[in-house]
XYZ file of N, CA and C in Angstrom:
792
model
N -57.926 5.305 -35.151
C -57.021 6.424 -35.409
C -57.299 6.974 -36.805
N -57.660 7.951 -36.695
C -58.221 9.006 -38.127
C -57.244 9.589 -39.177
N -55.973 9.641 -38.466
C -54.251 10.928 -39.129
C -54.678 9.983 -40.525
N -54.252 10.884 -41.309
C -54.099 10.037 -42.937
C -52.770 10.098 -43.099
N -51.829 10.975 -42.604
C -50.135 11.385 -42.659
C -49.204 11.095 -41.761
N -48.691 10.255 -41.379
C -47.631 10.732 -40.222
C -46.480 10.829 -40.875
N -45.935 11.998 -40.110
C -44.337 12.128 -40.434
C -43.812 13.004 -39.444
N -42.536 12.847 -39.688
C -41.624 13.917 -38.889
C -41.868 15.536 -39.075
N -41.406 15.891 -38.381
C -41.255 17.441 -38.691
C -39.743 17.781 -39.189
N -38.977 17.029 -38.208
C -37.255 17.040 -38.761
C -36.697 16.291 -39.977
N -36.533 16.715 -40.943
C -35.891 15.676 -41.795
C -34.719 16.412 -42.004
N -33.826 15.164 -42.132
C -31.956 15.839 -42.180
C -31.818 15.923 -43.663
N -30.704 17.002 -43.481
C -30.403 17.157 -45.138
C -29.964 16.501 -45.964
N -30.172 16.909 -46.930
C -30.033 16.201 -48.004
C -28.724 15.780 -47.811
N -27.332 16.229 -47.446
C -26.413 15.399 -47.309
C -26.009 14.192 -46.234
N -26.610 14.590 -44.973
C -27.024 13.401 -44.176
C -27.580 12.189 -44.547
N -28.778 12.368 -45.683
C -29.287 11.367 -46.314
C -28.796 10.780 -47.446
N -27.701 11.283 -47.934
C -26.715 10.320 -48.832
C -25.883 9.797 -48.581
N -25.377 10.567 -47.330
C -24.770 9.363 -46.014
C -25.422 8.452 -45.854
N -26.754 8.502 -44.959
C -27.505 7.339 -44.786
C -27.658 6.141 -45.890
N -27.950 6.771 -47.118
C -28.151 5.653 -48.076
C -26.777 5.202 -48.672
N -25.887 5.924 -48.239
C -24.657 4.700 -48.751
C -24.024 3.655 -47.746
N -24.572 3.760 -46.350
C -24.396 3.251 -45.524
C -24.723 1.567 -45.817
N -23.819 0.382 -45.705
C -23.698 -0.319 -46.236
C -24.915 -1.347 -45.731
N -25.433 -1.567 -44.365
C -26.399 -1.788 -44.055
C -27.677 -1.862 -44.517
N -28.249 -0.174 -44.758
C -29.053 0.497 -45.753
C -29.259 -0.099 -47.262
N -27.744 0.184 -47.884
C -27.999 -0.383 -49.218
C -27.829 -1.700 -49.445
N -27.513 -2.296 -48.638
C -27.685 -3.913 -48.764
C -29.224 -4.587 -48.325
N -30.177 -4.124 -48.287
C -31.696 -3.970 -48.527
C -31.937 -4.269 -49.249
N -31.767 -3.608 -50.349
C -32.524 -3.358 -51.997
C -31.188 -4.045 -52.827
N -29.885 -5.027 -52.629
C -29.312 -4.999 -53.110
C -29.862 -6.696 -54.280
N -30.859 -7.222 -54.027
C -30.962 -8.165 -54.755
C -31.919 -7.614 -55.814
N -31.938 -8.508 -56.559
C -32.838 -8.338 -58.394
C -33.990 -9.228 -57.934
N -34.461 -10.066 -56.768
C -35.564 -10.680 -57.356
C -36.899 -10.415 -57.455
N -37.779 -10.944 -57.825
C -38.885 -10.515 -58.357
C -40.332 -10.374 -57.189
N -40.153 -8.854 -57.079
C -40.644 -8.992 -55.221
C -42.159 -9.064 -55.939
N -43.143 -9.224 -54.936
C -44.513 -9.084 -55.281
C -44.838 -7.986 -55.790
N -44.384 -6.896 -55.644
C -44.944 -5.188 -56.070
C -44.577 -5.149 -57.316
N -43.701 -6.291 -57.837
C -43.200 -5.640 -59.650
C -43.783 -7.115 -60.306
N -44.668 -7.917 -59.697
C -45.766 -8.505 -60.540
C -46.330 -7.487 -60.677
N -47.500 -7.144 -59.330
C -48.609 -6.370 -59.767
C -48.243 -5.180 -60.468
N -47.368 -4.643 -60.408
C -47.165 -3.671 -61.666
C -46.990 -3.921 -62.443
N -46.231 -5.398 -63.565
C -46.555 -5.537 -64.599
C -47.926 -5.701 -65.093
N -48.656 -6.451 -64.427
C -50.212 -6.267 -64.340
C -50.346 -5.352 -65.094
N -49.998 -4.347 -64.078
C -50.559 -3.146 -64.593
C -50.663 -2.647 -65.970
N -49.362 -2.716 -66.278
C -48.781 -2.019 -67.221
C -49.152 -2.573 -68.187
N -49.579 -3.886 -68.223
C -49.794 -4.788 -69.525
C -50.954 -4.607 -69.611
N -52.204 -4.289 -68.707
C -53.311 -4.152 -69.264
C -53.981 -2.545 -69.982
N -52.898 -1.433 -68.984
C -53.065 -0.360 -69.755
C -52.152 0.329 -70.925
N -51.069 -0.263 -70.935
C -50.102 0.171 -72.112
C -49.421 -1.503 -72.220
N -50.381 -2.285 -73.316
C -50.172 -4.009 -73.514
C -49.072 -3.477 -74.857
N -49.111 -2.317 -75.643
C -47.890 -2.339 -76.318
C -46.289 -1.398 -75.760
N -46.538 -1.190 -74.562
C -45.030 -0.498 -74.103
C -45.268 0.630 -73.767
N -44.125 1.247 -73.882
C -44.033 2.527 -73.470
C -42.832 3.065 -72.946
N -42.411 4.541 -72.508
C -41.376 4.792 -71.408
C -41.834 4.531 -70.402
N -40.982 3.830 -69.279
C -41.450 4.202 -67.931
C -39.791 4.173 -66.993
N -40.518 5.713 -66.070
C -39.092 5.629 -65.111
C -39.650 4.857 -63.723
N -38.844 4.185 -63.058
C -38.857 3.855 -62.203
C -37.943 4.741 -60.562
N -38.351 4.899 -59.990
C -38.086 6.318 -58.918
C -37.397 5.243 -57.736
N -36.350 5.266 -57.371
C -35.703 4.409 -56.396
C -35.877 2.907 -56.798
N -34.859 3.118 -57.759
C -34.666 1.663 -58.385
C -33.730 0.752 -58.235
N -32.775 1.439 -57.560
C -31.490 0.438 -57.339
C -30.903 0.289 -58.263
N -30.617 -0.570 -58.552
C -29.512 -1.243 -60.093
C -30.571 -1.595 -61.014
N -31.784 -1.333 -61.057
C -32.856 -1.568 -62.094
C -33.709 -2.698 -62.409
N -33.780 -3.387 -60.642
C -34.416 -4.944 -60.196
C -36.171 -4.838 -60.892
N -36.686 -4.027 -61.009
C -38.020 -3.940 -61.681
C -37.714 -3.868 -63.296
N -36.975 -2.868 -63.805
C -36.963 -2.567 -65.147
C -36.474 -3.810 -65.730
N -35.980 -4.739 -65.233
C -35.020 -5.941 -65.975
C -36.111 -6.799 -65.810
N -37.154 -6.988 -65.318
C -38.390 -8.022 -65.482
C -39.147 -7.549 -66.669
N -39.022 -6.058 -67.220
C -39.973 -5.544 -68.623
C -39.239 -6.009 -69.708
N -40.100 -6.410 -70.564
C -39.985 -6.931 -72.038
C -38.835 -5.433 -72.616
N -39.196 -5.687 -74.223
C -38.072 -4.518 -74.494
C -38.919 -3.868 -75.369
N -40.588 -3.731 -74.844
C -41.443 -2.607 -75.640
C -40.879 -1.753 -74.750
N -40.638 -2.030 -73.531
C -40.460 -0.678 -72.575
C -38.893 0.354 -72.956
N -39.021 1.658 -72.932
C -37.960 2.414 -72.840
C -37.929 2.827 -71.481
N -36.660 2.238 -70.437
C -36.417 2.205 -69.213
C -35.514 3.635 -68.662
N -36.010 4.068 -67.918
C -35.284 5.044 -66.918
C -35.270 4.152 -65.556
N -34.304 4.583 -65.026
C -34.024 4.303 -63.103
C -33.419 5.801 -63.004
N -34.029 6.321 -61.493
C -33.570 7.234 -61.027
C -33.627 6.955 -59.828
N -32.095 6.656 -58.905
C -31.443 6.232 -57.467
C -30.831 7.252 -57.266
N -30.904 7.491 -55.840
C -30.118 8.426 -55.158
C -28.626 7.335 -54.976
N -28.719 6.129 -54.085
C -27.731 5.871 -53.773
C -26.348 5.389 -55.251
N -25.410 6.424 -54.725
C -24.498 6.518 -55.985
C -23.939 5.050 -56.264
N -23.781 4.292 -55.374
C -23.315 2.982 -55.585
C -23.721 2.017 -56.438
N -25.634 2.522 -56.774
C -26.337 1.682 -57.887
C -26.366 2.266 -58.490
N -26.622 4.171 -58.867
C -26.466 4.596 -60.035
C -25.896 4.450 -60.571
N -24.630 4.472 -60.787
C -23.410 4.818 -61.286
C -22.931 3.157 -61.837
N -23.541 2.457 -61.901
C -23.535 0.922 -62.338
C -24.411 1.054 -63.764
N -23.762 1.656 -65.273
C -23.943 2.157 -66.004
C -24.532 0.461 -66.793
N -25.815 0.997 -67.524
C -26.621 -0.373 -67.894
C -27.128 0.010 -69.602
N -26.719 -0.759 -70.674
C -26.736 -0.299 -72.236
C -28.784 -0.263 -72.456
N -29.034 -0.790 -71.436
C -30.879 -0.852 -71.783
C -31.200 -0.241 -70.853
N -30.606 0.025 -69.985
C -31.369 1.093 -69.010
C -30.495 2.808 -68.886
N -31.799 3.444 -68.924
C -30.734 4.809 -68.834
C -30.863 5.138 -67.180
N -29.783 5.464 -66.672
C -29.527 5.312 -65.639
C -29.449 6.902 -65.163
N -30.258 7.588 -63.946
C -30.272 8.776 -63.440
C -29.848 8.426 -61.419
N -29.337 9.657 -61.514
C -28.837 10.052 -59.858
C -29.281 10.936 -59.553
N -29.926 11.108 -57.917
C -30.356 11.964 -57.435
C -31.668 11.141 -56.522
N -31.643 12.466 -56.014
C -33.290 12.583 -55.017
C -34.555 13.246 -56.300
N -35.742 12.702 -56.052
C -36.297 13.160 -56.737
C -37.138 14.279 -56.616
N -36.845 15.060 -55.296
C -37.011 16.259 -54.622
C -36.513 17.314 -56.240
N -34.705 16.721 -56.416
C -34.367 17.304 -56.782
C -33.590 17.567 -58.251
N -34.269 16.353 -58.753
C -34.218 16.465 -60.291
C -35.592 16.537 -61.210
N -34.844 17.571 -62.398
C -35.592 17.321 -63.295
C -35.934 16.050 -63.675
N -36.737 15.163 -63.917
C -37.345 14.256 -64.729
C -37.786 14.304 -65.824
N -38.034 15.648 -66.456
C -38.167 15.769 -67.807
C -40.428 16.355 -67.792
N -40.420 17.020 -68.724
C -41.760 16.961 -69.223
C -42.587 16.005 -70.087
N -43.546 15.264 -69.583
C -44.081 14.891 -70.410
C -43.617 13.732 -71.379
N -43.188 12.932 -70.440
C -42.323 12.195 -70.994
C -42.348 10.603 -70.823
N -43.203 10.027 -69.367
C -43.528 9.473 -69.705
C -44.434 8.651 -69.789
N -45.181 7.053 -69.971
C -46.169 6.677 -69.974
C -46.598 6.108 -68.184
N -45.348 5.884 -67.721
C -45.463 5.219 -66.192
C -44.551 5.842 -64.791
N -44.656 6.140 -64.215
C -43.749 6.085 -63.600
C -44.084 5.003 -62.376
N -43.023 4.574 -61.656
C -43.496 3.576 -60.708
C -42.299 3.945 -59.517
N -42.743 3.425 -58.494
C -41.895 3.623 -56.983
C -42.250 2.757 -55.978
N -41.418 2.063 -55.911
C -42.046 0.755 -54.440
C -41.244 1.301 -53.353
N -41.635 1.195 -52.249
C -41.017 1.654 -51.377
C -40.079 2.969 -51.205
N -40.780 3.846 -51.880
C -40.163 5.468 -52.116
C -40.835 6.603 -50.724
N -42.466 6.496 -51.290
C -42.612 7.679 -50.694
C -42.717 7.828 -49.050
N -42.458 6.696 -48.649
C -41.786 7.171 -47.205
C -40.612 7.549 -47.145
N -39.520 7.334 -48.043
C -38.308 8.276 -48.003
C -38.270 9.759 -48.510
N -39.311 10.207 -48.514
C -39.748 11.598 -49.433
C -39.368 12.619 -48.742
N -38.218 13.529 -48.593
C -38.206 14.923 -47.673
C -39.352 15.699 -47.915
N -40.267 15.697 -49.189
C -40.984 16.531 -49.525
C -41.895 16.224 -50.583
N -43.139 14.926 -50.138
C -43.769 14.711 -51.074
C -44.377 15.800 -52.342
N -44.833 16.750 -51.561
C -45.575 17.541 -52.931
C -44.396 18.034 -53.800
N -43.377 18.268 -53.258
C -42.716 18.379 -54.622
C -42.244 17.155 -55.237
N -42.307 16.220 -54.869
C -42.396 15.132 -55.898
C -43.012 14.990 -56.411
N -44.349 14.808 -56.441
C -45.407 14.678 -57.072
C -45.840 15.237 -57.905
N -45.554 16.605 -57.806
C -45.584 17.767 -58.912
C -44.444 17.084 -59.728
N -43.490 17.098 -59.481
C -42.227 16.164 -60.635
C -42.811 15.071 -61.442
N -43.561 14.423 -60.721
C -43.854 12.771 -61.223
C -44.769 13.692 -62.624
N -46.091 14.081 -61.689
C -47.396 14.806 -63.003
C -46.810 15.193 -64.004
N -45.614 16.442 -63.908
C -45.249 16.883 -64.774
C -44.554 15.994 -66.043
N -44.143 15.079 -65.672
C -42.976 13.772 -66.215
C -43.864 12.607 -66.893
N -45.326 12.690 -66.841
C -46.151 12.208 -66.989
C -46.993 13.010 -67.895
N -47.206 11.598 -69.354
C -48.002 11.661 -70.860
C -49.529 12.078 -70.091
N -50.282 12.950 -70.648
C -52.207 12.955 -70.397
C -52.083 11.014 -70.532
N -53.107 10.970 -69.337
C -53.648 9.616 -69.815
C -52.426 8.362 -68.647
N -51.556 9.025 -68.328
C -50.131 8.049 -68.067
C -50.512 7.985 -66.272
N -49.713 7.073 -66.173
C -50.019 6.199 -64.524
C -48.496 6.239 -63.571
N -48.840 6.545 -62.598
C -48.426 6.628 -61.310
C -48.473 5.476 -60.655
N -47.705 4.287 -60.643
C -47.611 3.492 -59.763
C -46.802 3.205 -58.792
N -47.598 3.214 -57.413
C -46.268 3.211 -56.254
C -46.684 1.835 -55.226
N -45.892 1.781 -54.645
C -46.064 0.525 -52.934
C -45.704 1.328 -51.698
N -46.264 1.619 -50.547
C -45.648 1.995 -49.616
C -46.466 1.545 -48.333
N -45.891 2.188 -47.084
C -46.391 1.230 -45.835
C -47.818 2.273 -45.667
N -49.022 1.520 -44.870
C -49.920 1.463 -44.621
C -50.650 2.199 -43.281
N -50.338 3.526 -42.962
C -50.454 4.155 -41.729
C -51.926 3.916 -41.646
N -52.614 3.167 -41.914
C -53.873 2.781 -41.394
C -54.173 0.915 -40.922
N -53.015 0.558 -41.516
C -52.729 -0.610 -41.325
C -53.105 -1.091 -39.912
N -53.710 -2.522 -39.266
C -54.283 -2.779 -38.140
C -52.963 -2.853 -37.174
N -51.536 -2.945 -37.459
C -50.629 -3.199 -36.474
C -49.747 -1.725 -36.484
N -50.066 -0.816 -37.453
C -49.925 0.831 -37.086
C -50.786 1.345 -36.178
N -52.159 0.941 -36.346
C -52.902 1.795 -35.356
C -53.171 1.088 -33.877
N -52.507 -0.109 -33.976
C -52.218 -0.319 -32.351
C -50.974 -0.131 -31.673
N -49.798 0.357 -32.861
C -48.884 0.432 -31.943
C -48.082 1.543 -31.961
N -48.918 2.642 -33.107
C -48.591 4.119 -33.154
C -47.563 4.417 -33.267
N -47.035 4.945 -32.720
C -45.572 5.265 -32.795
C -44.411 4.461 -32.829
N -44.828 3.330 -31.913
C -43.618 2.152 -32.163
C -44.135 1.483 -32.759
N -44.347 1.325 -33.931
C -45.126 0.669 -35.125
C -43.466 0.731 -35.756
N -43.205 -0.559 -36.258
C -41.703 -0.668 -36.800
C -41.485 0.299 -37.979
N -42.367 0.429 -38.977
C -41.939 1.388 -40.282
C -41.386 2.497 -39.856
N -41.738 3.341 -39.055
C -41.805 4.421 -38.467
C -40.380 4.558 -37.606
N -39.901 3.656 -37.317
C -38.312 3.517 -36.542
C -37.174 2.921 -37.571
N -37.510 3.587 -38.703
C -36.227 3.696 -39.481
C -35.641 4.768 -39.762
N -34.652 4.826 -39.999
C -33.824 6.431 -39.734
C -34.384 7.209 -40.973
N -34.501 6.470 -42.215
C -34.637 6.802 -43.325
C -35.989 7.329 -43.648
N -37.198 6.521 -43.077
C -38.646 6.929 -43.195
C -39.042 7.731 -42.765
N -39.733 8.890 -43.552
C -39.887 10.296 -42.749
C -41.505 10.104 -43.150
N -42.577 9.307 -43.973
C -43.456 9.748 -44.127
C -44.443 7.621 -44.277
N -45.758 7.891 -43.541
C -46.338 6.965 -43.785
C -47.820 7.331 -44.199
N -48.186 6.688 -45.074
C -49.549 7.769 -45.915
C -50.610 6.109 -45.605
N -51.517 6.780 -45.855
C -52.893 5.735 -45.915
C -53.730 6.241 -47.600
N -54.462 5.515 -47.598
C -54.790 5.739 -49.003
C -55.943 7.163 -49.388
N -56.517 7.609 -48.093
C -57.069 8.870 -47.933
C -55.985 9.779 -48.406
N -54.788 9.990 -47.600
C -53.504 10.973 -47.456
C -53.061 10.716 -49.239
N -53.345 9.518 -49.595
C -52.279 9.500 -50.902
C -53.356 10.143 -51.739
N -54.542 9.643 -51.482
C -55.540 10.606 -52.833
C -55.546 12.081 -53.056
N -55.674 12.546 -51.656
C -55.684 13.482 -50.938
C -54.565 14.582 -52.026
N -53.473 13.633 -52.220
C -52.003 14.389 -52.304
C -51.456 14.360 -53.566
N -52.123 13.239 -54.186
C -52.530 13.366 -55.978
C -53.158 13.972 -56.759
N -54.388 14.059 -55.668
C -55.175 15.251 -56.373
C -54.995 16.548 -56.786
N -54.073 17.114 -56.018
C -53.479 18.479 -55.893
C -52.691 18.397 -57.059
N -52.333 17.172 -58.235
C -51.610 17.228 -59.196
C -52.361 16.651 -59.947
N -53.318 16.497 -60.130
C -54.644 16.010 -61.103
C -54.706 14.463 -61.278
N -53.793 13.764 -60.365
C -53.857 12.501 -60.266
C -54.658 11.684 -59.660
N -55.584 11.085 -60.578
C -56.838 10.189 -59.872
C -56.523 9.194 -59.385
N -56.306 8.586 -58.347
C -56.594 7.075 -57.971
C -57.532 6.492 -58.482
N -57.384 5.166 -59.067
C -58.652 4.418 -60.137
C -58.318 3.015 -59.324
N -57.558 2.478 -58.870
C -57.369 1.064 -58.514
C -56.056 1.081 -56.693
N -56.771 0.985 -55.759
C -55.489 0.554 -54.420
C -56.240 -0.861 -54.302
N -55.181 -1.178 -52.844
C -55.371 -2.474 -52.123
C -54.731 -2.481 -50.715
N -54.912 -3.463 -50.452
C -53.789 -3.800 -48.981
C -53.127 -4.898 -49.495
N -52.025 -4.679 -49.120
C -51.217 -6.181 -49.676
C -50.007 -6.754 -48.595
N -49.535 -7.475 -48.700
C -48.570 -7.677 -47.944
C -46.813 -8.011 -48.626
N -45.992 -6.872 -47.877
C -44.789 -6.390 -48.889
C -44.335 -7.926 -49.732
N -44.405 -9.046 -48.739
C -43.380 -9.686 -49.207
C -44.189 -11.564 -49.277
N -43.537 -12.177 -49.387
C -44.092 -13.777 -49.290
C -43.294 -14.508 -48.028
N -43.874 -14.651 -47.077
C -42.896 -15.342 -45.806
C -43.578 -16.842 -46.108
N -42.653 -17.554 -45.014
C -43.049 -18.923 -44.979
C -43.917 -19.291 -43.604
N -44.638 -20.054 -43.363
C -45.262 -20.271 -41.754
C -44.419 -19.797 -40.890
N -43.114 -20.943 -40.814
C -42.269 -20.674 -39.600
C -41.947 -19.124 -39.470
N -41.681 -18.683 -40.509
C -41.727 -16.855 -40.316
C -42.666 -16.393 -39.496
N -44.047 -16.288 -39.939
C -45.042 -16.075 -39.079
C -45.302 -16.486 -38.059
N -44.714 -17.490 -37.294
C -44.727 -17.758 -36.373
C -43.680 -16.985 -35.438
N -42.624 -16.881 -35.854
C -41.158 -16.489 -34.810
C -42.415 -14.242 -34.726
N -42.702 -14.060 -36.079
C -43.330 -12.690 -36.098
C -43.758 -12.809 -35.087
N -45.229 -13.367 -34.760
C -46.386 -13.212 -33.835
C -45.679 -13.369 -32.581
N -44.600 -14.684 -32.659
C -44.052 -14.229 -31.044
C -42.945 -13.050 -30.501
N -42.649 -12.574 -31.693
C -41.604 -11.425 -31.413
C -42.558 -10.030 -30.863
N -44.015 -10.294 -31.924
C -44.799 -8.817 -31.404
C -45.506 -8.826 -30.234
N -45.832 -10.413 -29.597
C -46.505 -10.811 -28.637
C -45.308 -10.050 -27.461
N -44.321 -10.547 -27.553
C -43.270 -10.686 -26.009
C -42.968 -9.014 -26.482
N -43.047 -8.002 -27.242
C -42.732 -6.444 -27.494
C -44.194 -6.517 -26.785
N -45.473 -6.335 -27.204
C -46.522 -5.827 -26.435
C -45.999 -5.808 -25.183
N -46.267 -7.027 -24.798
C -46.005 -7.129 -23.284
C -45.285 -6.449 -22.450
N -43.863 -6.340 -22.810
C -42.834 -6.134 -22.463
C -42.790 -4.258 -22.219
N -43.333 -3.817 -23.681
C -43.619 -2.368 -23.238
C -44.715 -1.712 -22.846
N -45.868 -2.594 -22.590
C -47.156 -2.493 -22.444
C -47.816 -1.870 -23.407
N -47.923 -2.728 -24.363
C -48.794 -2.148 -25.649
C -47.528 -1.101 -26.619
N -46.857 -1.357 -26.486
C -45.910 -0.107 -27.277
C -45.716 1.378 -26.136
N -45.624 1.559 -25.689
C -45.823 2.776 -24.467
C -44.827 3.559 -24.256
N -44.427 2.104 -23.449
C -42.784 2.432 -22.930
C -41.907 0.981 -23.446
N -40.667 1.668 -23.885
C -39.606 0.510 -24.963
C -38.544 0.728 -23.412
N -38.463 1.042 -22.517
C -37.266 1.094 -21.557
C -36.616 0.042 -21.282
N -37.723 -1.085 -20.865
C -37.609 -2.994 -20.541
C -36.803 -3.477 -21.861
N -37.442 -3.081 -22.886
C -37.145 -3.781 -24.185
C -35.834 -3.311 -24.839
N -35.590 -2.069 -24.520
C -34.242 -1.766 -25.046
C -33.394 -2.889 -24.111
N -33.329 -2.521 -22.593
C -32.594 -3.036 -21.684
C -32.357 -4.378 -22.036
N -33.418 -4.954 -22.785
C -32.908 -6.628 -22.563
C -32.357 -6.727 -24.234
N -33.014 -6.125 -24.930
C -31.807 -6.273 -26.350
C -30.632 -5.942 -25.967
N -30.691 -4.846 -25.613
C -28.460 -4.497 -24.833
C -27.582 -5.519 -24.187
N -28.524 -6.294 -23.513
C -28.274 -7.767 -22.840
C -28.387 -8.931 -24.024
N -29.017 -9.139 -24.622
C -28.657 -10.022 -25.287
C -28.459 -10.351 -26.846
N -28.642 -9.139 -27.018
C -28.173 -8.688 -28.568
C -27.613 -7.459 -28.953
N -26.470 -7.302 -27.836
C -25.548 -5.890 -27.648
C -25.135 -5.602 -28.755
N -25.229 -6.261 -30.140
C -24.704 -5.324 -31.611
C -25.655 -5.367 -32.108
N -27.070 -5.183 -31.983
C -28.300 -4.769 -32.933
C -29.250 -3.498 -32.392
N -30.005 -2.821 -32.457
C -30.553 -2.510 -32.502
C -32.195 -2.218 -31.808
N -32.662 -1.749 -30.391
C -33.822 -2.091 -29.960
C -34.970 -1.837 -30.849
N -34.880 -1.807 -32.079
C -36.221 -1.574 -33.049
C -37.507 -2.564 -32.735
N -38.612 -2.078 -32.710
C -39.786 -2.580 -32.881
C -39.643 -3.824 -33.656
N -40.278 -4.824 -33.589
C -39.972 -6.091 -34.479
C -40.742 -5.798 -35.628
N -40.910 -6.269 -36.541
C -41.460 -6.033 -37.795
C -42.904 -6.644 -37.744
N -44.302 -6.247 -38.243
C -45.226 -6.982 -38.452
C -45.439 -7.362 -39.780
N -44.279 -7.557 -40.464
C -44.297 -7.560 -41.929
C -45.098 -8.954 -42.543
N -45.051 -9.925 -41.505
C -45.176 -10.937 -42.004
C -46.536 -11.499 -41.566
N -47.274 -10.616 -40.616
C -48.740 -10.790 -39.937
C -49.699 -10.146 -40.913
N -49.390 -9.153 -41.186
C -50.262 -8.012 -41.358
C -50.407 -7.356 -42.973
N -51.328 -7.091 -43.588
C -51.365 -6.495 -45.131
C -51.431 -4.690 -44.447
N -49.497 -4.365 -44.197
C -49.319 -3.107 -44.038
C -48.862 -2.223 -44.788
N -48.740 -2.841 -45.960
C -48.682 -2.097 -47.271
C -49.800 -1.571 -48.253
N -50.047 -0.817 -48.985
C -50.932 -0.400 -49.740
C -50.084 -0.089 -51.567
N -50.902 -0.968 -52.373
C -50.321 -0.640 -53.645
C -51.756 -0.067 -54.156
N -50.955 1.182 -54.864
C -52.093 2.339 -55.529
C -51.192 2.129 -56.757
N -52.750 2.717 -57.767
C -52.257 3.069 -59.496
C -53.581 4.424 -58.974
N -52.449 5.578 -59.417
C -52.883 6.659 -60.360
C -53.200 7.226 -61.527
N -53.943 7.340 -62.193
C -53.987 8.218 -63.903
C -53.406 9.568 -63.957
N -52.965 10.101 -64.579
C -53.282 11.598 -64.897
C -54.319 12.120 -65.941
N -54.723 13.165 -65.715
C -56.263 13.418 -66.217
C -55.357 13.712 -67.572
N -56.351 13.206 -68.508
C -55.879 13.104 -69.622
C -56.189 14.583 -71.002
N -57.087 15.514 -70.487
C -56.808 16.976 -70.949
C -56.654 17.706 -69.459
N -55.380 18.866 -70.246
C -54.751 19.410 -69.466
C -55.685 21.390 -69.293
């Protein structure tokens, strides 16, 4: 499968989607501080290209679970839509609200910006991106995490590929689509990967492989979900017939670092 983009064509408005994200479900996701794999490798990052500090905002931050792992060379921004973590006012972190569709971020301002799990919630990547460049020192980095539309358990199961059956995800990029979409803002890709979002244990991977094994089957390759809804309604009448997750098989994530070209 060749697409570098998938996404919707429908995305609900902006007030639908602050519904969605205050929805208690939703924000109880992102509601812990610990130290996921994506905010190692971004300190990585950060320490080998700005080893004395810097500003950096962080773009869907929650209550500021990345910025509270940086030393205190860093001058911290968080900018969350969901009002429940913004509004959780922090003396070392400056704390912003909104979509980043639709705020200023400022010019030139700063050395990093970073986003794990953002730009599939994007109504409108290029205008983000134009936000990020602009918000971004000559020389300053773009670091994000997001799911992997080239990933080996996306391109076998296409559409019912689990990322893709969240209410919230309107966009899944591959690392063609993300260069592709940086470039248009002078942002080079210098360093991606495939990674995998999170750290499971065996027994995880095991209950995974048999949850995606008995979904193949069941809908014949992803096809038809008709069987599979029917028997979740039967035996797990308060959840959800979603695709099971291959989170724990598969490196369906991709972490990219961007530059911005450093004369303008």
């Amino acid at each position: 499968m060749e697409c570098s983009l998938w996404h919707f064509n429908i995305i609900p408005s902006t007030a639908t989607l602050r519904d969605l994200l205050e929805n208690p479900a939703v924000a109880t996701r992102w509601a812990g501080h610990s130290d996921r794999p994506a905010f190692k490798r971004a300190r990585e990052v950060l320490h080998e290209f700005f080893s004395r500090g810097g500003s950096v905002l962080d773009v869907g931050a929650h209550t500021g679970g990345f910025l509270d792992t940086l030393d205190s060379n860093w001058r911290k921004t968080a900018l969350e839509p969901m009002r429940c973590a913004s509004e959780q006012r922090r003396d070392e972190i400056e704390m912003l609200s909104g979509f980043l569709e639709e705020k200023d971020i400022g010019l030139g301002k700063y050395e990093v910006v970073t986003a794990f799990d953002v730009f599939e919630h994007l109504a409108d990547p290029d205008l983000a991106c134009g936000r990020i460049a602009r918000a971004l020192r000559p020389g300053g980095l773009l670091v994000i995490e997001t799911g992997n539309s080239s990933a080996l358990s996306a391109r076998i199961l296409g559409g019912a590929w689990y990322y893709m059956n969240f209410l919230e995800h309107f966009q899944a990029f591959n690392i063609k689509a993300l260069s592709h979409l940086f470039g248009r803002y002078d942002l080079e890709v210098i360093r991606w990967g495939k990674v995998f979002q999170t750290t499971v244990s065996p027994a995880v991977r095991v209950r995974t492989a048999f949850s995606l094994a008995a979904f193949l089957t069941i809908t014949a390759g992803g096809r038809t979900g008709r069987l599979w809804r029917s028997l979740n309604r039967t035996l797990r009448p308060d959840s959800a017939a979603a695709p099971p997750s291959s989170i724990a098989l598969d490196q369906d994530h991709i972490f990219v670092v961007a530059r911005k070209a450093s004369q303008q």
